[in-house]
Coordinates of C-alpha atoms in Angstrom, one line a residue:
Chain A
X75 CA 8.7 36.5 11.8
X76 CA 6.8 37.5 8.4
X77 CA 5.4 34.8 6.1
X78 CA 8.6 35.1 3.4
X79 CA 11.3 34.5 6.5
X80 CA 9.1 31.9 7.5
X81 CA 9.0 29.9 4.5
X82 CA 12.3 30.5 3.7
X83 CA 13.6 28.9 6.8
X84 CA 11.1 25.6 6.6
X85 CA 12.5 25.4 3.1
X86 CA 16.2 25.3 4.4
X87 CA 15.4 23.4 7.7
X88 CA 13.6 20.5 5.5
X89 CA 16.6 20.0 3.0
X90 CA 19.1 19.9 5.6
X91 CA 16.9 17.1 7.3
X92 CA 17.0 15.6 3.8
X93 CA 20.1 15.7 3.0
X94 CA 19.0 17.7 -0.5
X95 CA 21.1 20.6 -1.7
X96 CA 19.0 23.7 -1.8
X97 CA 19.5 26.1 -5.0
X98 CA 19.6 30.0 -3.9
X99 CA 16.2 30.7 -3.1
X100 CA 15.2 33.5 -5.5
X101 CA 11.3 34.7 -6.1
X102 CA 12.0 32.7 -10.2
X103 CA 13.2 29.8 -9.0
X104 CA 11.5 27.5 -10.2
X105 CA 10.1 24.5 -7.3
X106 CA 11.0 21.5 -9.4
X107 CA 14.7 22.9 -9.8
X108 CA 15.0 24.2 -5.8
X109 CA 16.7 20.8 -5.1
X110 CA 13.6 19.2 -3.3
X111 CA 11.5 16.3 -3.8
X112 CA 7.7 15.9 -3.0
X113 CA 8.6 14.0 -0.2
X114 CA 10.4 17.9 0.7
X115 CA 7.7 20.0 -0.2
X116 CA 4.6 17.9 1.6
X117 CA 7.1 17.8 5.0
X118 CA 7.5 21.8 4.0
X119 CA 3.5 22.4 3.5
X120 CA 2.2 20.2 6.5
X121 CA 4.7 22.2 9.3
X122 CA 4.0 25.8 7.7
X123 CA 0.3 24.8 8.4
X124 CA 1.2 23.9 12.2
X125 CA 3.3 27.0 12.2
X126 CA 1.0 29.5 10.6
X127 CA -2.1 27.8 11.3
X128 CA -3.6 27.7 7.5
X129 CA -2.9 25.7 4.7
X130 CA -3.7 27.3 1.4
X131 CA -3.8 24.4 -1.0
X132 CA -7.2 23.6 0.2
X133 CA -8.4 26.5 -1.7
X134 CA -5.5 27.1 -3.8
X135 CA -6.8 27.5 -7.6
X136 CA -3.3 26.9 -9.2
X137 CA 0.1 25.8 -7.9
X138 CA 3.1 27.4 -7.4
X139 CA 5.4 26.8 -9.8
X140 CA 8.5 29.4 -8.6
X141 CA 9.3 30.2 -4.9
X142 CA 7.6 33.5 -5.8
X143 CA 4.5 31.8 -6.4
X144 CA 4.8 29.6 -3.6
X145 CA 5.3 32.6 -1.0
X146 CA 2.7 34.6 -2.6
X147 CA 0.3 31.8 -1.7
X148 CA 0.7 31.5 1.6
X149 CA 0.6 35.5 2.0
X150 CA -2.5 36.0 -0.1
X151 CA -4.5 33.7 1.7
X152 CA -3.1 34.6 5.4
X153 CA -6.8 34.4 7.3
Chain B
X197 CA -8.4 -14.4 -28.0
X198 CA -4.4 -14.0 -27.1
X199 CA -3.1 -10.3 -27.1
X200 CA -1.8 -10.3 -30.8
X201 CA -5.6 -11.9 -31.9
X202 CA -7.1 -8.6 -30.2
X203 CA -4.5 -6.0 -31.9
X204 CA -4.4 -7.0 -35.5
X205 CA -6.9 -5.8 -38.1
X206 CA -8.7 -7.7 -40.9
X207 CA -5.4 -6.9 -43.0
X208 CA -3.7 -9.8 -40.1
X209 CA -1.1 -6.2 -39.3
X210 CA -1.7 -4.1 -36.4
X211 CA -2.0 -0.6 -36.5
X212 CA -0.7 1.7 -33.2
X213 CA 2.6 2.6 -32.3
X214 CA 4.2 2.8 -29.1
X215 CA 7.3 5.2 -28.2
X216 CA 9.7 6.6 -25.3
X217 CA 12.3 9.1 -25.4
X218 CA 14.3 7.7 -28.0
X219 CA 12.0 5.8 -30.4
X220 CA 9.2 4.9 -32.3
X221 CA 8.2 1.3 -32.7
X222 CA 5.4 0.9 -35.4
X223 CA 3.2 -2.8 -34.1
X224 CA 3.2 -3.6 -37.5
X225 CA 7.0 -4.1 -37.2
X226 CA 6.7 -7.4 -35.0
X227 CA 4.6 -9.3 -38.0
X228 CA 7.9 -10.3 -39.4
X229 CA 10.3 -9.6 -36.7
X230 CA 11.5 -10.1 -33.0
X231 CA 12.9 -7.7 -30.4
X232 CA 13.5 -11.6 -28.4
X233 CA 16.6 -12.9 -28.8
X234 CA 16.6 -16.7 -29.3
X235 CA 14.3 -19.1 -30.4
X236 CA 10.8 -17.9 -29.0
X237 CA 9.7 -21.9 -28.9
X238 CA 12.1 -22.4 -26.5
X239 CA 9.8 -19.9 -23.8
X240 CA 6.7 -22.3 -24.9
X241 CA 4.5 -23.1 -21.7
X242 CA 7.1 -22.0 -19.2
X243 CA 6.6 -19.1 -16.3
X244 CA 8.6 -16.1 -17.2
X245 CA 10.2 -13.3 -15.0
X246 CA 10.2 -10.1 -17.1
X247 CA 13.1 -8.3 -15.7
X248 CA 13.7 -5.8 -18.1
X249 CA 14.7 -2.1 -17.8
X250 CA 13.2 -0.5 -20.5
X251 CA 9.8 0.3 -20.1
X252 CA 9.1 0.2 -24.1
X253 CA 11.2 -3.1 -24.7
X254 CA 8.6 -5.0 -21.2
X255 CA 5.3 -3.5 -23.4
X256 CA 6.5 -5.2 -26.6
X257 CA 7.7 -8.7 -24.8
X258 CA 4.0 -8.7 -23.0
X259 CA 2.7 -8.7 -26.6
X260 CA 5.2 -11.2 -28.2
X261 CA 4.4 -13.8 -24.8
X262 CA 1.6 -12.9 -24.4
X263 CA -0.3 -16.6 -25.5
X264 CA 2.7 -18.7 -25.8
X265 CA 4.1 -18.5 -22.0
X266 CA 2.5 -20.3 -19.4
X267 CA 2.8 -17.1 -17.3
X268 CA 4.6 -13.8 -17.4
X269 CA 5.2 -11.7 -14.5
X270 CA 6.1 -8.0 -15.3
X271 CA 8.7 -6.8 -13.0
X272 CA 8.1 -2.8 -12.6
X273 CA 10.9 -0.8 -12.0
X274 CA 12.2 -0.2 -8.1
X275 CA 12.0 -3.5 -7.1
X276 CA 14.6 -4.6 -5.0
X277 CA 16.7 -6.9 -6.2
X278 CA 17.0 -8.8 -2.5
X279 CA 13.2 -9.8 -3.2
X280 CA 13.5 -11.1 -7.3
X281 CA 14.5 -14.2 -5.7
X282 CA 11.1 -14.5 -3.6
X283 CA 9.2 -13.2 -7.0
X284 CA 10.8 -15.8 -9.2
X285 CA 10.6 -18.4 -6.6
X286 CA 6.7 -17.7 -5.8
X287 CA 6.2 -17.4 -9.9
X288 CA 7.4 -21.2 -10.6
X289 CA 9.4 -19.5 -12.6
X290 CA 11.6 -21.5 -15.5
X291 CA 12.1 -18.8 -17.9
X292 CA 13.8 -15.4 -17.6
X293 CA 14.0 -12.5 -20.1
X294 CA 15.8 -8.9 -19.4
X295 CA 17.4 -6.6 -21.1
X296 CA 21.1 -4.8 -21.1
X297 CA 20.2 -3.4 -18.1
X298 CA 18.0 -5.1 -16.5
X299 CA 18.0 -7.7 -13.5
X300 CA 20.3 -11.1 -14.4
X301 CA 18.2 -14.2 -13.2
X302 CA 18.2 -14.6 -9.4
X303 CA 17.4 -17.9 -9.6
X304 CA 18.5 -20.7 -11.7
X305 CA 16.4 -21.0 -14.6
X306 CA 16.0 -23.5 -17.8
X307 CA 15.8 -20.8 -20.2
X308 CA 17.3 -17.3 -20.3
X309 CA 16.7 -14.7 -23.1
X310 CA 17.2 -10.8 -23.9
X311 CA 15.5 -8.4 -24.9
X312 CA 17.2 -5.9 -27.2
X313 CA 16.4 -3.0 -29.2
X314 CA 16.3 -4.0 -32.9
X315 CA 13.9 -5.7 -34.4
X316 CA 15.4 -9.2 -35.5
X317 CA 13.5 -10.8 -38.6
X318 CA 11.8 -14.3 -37.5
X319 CA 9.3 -16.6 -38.7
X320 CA 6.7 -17.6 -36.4
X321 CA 3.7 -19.8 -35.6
X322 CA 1.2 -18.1 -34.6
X323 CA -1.5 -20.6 -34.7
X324 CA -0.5 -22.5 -31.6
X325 CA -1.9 -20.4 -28.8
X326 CA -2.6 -21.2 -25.2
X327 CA -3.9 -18.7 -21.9
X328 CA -1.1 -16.5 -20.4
X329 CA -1.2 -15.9 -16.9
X330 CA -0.1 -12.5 -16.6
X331 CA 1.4 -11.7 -13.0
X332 CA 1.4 -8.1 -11.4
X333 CA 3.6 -7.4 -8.3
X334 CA 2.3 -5.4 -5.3
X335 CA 3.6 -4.0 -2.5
X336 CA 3.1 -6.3 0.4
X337 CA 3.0 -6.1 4.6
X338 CA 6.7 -7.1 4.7
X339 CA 8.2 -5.4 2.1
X340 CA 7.8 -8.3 0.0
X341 CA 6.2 -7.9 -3.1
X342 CA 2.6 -9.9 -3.4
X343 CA 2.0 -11.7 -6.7
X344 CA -1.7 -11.0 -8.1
X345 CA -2.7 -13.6 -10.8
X346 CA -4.7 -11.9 -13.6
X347 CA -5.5 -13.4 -17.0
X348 CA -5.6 -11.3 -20.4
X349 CA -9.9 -10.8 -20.5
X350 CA -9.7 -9.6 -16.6
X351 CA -7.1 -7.3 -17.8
X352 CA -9.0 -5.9 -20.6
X353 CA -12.5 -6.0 -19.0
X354 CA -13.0 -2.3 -18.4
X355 CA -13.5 -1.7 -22.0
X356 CA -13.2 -4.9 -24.0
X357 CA -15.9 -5.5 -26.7
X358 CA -17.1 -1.4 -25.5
X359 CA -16.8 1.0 -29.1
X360 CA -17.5 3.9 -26.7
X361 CA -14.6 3.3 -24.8
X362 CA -12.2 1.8 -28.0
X363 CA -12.7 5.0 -30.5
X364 CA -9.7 4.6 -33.0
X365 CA -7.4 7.5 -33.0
X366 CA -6.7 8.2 -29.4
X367 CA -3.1 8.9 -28.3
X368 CA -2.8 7.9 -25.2
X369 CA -0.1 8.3 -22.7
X370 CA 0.4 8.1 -18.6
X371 CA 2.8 8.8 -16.0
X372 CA 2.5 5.1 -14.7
X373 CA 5.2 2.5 -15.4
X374 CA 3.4 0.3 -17.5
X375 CA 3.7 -2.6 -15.7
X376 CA 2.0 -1.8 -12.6
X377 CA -1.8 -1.9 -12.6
X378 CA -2.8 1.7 -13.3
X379 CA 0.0 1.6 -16.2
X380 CA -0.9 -1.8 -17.5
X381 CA -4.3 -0.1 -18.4
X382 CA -3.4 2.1 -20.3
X383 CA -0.7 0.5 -22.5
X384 CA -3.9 -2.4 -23.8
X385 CA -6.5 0.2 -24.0
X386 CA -3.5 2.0 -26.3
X387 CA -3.1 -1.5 -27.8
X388 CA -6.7 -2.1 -28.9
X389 CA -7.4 1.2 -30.2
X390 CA -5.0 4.0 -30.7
X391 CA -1.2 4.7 -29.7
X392 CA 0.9 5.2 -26.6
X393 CA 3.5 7.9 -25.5
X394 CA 5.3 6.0 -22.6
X395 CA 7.4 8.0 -20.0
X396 CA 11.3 7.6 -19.4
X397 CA 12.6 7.0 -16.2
X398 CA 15.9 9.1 -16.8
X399 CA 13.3 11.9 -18.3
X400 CA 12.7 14.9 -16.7
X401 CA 8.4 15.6 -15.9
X402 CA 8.3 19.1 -18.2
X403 CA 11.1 17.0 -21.1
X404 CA 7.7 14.1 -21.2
X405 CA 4.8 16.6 -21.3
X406 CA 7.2 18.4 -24.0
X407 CA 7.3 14.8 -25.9
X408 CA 3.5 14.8 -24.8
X409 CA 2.7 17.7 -26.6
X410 CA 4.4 17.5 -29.6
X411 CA 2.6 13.8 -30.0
X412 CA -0.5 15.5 -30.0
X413 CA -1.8 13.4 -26.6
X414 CA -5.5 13.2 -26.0
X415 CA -5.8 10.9 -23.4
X416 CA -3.4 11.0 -20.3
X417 CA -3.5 9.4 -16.9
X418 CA -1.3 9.6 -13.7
X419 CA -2.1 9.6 -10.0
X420 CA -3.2 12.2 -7.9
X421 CA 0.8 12.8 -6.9
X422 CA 2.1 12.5 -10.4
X423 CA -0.3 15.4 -11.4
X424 CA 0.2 17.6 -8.4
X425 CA 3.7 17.2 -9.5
X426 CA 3.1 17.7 -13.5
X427 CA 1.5 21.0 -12.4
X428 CA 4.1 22.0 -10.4
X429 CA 6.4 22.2 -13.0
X430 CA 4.3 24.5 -14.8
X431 CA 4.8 22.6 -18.1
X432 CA 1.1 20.7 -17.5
X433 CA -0.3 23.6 -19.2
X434 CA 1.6 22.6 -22.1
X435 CA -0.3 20.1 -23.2
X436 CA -4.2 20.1 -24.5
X437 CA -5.6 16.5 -23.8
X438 CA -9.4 16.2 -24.5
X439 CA -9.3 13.4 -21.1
X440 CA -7.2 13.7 -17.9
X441 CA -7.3 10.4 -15.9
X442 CA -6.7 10.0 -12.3
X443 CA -6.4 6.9 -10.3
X444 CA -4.7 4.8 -7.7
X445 CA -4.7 7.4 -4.7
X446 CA -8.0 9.7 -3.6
X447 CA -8.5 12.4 -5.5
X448 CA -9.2 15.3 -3.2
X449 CA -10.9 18.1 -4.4
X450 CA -8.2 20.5 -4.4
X451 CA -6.0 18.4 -7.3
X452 CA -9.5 18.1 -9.0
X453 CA -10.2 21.8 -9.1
X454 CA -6.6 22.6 -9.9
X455 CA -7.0 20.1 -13.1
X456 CA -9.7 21.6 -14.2
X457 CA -8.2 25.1 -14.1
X458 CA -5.3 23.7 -16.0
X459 CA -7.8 22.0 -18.3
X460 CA -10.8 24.0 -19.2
X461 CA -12.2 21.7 -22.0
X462 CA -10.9 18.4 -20.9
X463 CA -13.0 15.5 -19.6
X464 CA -11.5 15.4 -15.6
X465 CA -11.9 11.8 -15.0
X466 CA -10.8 9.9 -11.4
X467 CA -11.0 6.4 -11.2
X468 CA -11.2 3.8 -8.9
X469 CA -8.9 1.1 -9.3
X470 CA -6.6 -1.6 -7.7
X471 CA -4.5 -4.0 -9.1
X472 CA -6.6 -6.9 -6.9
X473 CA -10.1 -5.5 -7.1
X474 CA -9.2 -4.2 -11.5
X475 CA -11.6 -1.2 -11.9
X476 CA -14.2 -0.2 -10.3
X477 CA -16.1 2.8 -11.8
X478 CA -15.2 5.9 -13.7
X479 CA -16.5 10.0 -11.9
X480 CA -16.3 12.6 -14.5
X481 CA -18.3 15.2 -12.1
X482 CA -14.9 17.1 -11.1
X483 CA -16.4 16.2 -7.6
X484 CA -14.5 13.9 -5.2
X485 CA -16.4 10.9 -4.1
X486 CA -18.4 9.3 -6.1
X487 CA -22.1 9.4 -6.0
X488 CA -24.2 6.5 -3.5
X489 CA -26.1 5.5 -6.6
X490 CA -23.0 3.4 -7.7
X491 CA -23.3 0.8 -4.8
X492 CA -25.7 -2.1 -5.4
X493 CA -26.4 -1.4 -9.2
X494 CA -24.6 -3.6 -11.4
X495 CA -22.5 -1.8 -14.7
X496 CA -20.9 -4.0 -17.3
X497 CA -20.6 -6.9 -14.4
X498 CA -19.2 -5.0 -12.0
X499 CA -20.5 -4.4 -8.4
X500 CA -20.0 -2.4 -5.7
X501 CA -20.9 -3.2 -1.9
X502 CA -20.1 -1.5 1.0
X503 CA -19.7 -3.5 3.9
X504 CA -19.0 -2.2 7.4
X505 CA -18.3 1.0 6.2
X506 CA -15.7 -0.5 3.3
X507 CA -15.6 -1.0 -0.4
X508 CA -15.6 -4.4 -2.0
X509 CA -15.7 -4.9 -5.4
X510 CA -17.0 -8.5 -7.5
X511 CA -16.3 -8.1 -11.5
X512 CA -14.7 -9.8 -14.5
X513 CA -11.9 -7.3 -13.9
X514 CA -11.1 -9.1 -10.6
X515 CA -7.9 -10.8 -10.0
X516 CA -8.2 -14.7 -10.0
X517 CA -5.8 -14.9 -6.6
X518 CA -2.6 -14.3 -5.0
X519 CA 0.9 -16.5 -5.8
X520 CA 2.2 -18.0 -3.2
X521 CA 0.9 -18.2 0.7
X522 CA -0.8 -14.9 1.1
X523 CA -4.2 -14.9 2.2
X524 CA -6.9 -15.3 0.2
X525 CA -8.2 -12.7 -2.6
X526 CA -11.8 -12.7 -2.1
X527 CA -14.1 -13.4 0.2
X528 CA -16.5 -16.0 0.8
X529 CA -19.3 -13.9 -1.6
X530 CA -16.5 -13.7 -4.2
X531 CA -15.8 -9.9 -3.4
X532 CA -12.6 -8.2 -3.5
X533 CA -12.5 -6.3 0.0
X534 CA -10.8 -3.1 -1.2
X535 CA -10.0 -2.2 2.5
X536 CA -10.7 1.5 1.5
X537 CA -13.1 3.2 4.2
X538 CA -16.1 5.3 3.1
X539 CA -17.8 7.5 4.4
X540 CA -21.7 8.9 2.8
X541 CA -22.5 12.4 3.1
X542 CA -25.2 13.8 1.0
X543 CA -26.2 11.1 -0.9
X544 CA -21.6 11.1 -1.9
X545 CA -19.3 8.5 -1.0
X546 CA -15.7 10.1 0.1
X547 CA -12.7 8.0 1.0
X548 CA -11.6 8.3 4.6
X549 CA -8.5 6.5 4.4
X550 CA -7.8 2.6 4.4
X551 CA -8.5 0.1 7.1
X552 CA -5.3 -1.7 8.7
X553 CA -3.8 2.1 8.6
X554 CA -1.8 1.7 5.4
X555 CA -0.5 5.1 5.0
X556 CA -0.6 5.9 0.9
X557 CA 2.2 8.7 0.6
X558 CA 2.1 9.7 -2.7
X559 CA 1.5 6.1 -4.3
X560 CA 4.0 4.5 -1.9
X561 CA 2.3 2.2 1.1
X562 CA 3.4 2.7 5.1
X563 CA 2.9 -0.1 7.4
X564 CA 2.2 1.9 10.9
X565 CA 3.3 -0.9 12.4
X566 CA 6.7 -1.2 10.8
X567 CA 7.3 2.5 12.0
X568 CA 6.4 1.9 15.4
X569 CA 8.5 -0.6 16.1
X570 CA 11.4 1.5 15.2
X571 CA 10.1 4.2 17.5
X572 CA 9.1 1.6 20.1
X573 CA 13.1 0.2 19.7
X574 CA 14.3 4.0 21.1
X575 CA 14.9 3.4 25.0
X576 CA 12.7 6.7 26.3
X577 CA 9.3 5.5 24.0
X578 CA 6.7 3.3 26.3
X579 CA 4.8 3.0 23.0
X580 CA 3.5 4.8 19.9
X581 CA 0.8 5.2 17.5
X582 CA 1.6 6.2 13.9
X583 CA -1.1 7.8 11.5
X584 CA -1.9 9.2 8.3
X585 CA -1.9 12.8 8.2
X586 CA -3.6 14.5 5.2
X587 CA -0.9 16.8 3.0
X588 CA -1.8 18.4 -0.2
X589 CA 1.5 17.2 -1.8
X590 CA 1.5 13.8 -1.5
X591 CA -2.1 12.8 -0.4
X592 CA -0.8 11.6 2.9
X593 CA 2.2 12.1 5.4
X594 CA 3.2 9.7 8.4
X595 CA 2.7 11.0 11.9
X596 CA 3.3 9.6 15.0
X597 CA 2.1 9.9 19.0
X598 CA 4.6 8.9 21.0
X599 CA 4.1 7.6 25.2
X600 CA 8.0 8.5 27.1
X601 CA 8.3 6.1 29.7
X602 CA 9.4 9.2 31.7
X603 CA 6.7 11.8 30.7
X604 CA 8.5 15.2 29.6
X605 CA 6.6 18.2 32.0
X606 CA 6.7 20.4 29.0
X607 CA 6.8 18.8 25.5
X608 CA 8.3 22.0 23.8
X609 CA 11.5 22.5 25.9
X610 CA 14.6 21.8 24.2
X611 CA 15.3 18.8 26.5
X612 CA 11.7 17.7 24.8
X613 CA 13.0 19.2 21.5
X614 CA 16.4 17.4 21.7
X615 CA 14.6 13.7 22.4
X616 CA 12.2 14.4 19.6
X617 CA 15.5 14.8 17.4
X618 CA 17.1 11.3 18.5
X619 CA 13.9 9.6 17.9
X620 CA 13.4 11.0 14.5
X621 CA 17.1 10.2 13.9
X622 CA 16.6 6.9 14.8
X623 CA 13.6 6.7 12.0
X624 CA 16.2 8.4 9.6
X625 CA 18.4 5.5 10.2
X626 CA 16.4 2.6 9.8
X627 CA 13.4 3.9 7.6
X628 CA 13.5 4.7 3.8
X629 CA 12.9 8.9 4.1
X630 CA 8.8 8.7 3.2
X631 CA 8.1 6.7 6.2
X632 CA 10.4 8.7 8.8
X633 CA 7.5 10.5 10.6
X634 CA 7.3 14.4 9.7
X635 CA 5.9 15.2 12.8
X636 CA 6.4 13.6 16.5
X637 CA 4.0 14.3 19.1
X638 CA 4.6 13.3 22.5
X639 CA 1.2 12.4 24.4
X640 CA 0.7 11.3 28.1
X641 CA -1.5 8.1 26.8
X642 CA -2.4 6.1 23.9
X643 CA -6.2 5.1 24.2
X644 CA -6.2 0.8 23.8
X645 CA -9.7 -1.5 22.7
X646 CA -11.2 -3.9 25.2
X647 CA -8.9 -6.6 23.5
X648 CA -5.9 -4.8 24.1
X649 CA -5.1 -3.1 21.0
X650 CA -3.9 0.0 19.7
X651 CA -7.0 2.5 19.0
X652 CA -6.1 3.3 14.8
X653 CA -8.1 5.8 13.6
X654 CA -6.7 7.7 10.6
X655 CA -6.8 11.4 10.3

């Protein structure tokens, strides 16, 4: 499974365990509006780093703001 | 000196403004007026629950009471109301004060007032002043809030009587709710010298930095989690403070250097405070940690001691003591024992975490213990060990180790899967969602001390 497919099913596996309804997940949408709270996205960030085995905030410069940005992360700093 | 004493200018008016979403209210305003309803002798020397709503409506009782109560304790939003009973009880309290929508008294009290949006005109003696205990509420081992007794002067330590930190002119504002420690802060240093742009809790994060922006901020503060948020929002960029303020959670180096790409010519500042020990010390290095020279030299009264590998602080900013029966505040020494672990590497301090295992997940505390037992209640779980994990997000996430009594042969089959699932929804049932674990791992044994006890070390 590639990175994007990857990501997009954490995102829909954690908001289903969260009971949050997940907006269409689109490379502009923006994170804040995707339905999920930080409680979401740090469940999201900790099991894509025990899936893909790196977790790119520790060097991250910025943060995502859109999904787009948030994929592009995690692709740009594959190891 | 009361509050009011420490606001006004030569002229007897203050100057400084505070406003929300919705308003601007000028301190000058409460010279001749009220926003109390009532006659304000009739609060005189009694011990008042401040259960109001509005964040802006608390901030302008606190400096109406402030020097005519006995005591006031500032109810923050979120607390529950199944524990205002316990807070009012603990508090002595006689007196209660809320607003349209905030929390009717939960116990019966002498006196009851509101607090209301318009200024009413009143005459009042000012001259009469006494010390006003002001009361902060913490989170506590049972759920139950802790009371923390501070006074105005331990409040205001931190830059009372210090021109460098008081310039006139500043515009402060903060994510916090100002009634808890970190937000407290920052409304009095706003108070003494300058103006404050307070958050809304119906407000949307990029709708305040908006309000933040136009206001022409130059001083903001937040935890760790509130500005990993702010920037994910991709409105922090909006606005152009001179000073970004963190506290109340470890800064980690990644928020840090994310801060300071968002804010090129800012002063990145994190601090160390708690609502028991006040604050600590100040790092504007942009590095996390804070340097070893800190410990055992003495600034404005304050000093740091590490002890066993943990932080304790003695100062003026100190609490005087808990409410109630909770243990004691200090030690024997007169230190507040933080119970924040460090660890020195390269002549640097870092924060490893918390002793007891409190999990911090993104400003909200996790007893380990109050986990386990839910995961110990599940019929297949000999025993467990929950820990902090670290998570960029939210500074921390909840993790758990969990002993079957039947061992599973392989811990990723689905009938391994399928028990994981039961467990967690067990968690789900019982637990508020940040405590529910993220991740359960099943291990064939949990290593115990000599006296018996769970081995906690925190990730």
């Amino acid at each position: 499974m590639n990175v994007r497919s990857t990501i997009t099913s954490m995102f829909e596996t954690v908001a289903r365990e969260q009971q949050r309804q997940l907006a269409v997940l689109n490379d502009d949408l923006k994170l804040l509006e995707s339905g999920l709270d930080s409680l979401s996205f740090a469940l999201i960030v900790a099991r894509l780093e025990d899936t893909l085995g790196y977790d790119p905030f520790e060097s991250a410069e910025s943060f995502p703001v859109t999904f787009g940005d948030f994929v592009r992360l995690y692709e740009s700093s594959r190891p | 000196m009361t509050l009011w004493e420490s606001l006004v200018r030569s002229d007897g008016r203050p100057s400084g403004a505070l406003s929300d979403a919705t308003r601007t209210v000028r301190l000058a305003e409460l010279v001749e007026g009220s926003f109390l309803c009532g006659p304000r002798e009739a609060l005189r020397n009694r011990s008042v629950v401040l259960a109001i709503r509005d964040p802006l409506t608390a901030a302008l009782a606190m400096i109406e009471l402030d020097g005519t109560v006995r005591r006031m304790v500032l109810c923050p939003a979120g607390v529950a109301s199944e524990h205002m009973p316990h807070v009012a009880r603990t508090a002595d309290a006689d007196a209660w004060v809320s607003d349209a929508a905030g929390e009717p008294p939960s116990i019966p009290v002498a006196v009851q007032t509101e607090a209301v949006r318009v200024l009413r005109p009143c005459a009042r003696d000012r001259a009469k002043s006494r010390e006003t205990e002001w009361v902060l509420l913490t989170s506590g081992t049972t759920g139950a809030p802790k009371l923390v007794l501070h006074t105005l002067s331990s409040l205001i330590s931190a830059f009372a009587g210090r021109p460098e930190e008081l310039s006139p002119g500043r515009v402060w504002s903060t994510f916090y709710d100002v009634r808890r420690y970190g937000g407290l802060q920052i409304l009095l240093r706003a108070l003494l010298a300058g103006s404050l742009v307070l958050p809304d809790p119906e407000e949307s994060i990029p709708a305040f930095l908006g309000r933040v922006a136009a206001a022409g901020v130059t001083h903001i503060s937040g935890t760790p989690s509130h500005w990993r948020k702010a920037l994910m929002t991709g409105a922090a960029e909006t606005i152009a403070p001179a000073y970004v303020r963190l506290s109340g959670e470890i800064a980690d180096q990644g928020i840090l250097d994310a801060l300071r790409a968002a804010f090129p010519r800012a002063v990145i500042a994190h601090a160390f405070a708690s609502t028991e020990a006040g604050v600590a010390f100040e790092v504007q290095d942009v590095k996390a940690g804070f340097p070893e020279a800190l410990i055992g030299r003495p600034e404005h009264g304050v000093e740091l001691d590490v002890s066993r590998g943990t932080l304790r602080i003695r100062s003026p900013g100190n609490a005087q003591r808990y409410l109630g029966d909770s243990p004691a505040l200090k030690d024997e020494d007169g230190f507040v024992n933080t119970g924040d672990r460090l660890e020195l590497r390269e002549g640097r301090y870092y924060f490893m975490g918390r002793t007891g295992g409190v999990i911090n997940v993104g400003g909200l505390k996790v007893h380990p213990e109050e986990v386990e037992a839910v995961i110990n209640a599940h019929p297949a779980v000999r025993m467990s060990l929950v820990r902090a994990r670290r998570n960029p997000i939210t500074g921390a996430i909840v993790t758990a180790d969990v002993v079957l009594e039947s061992p599973q042969p392989d811990t990723h089959s689905a009938a391994s899967e399928t028990l994981r699932e039961n467990i967690l929804e067990s968690c789900r049932k019982a637990l508020a969602a940040y405590k529910v674990p993220a991740m359960i791992r099943f291990v064939p044994s949990l290593e115990l001390s000599a006296s018996g006890k769970l081995v906690r070390r925190d990730a």
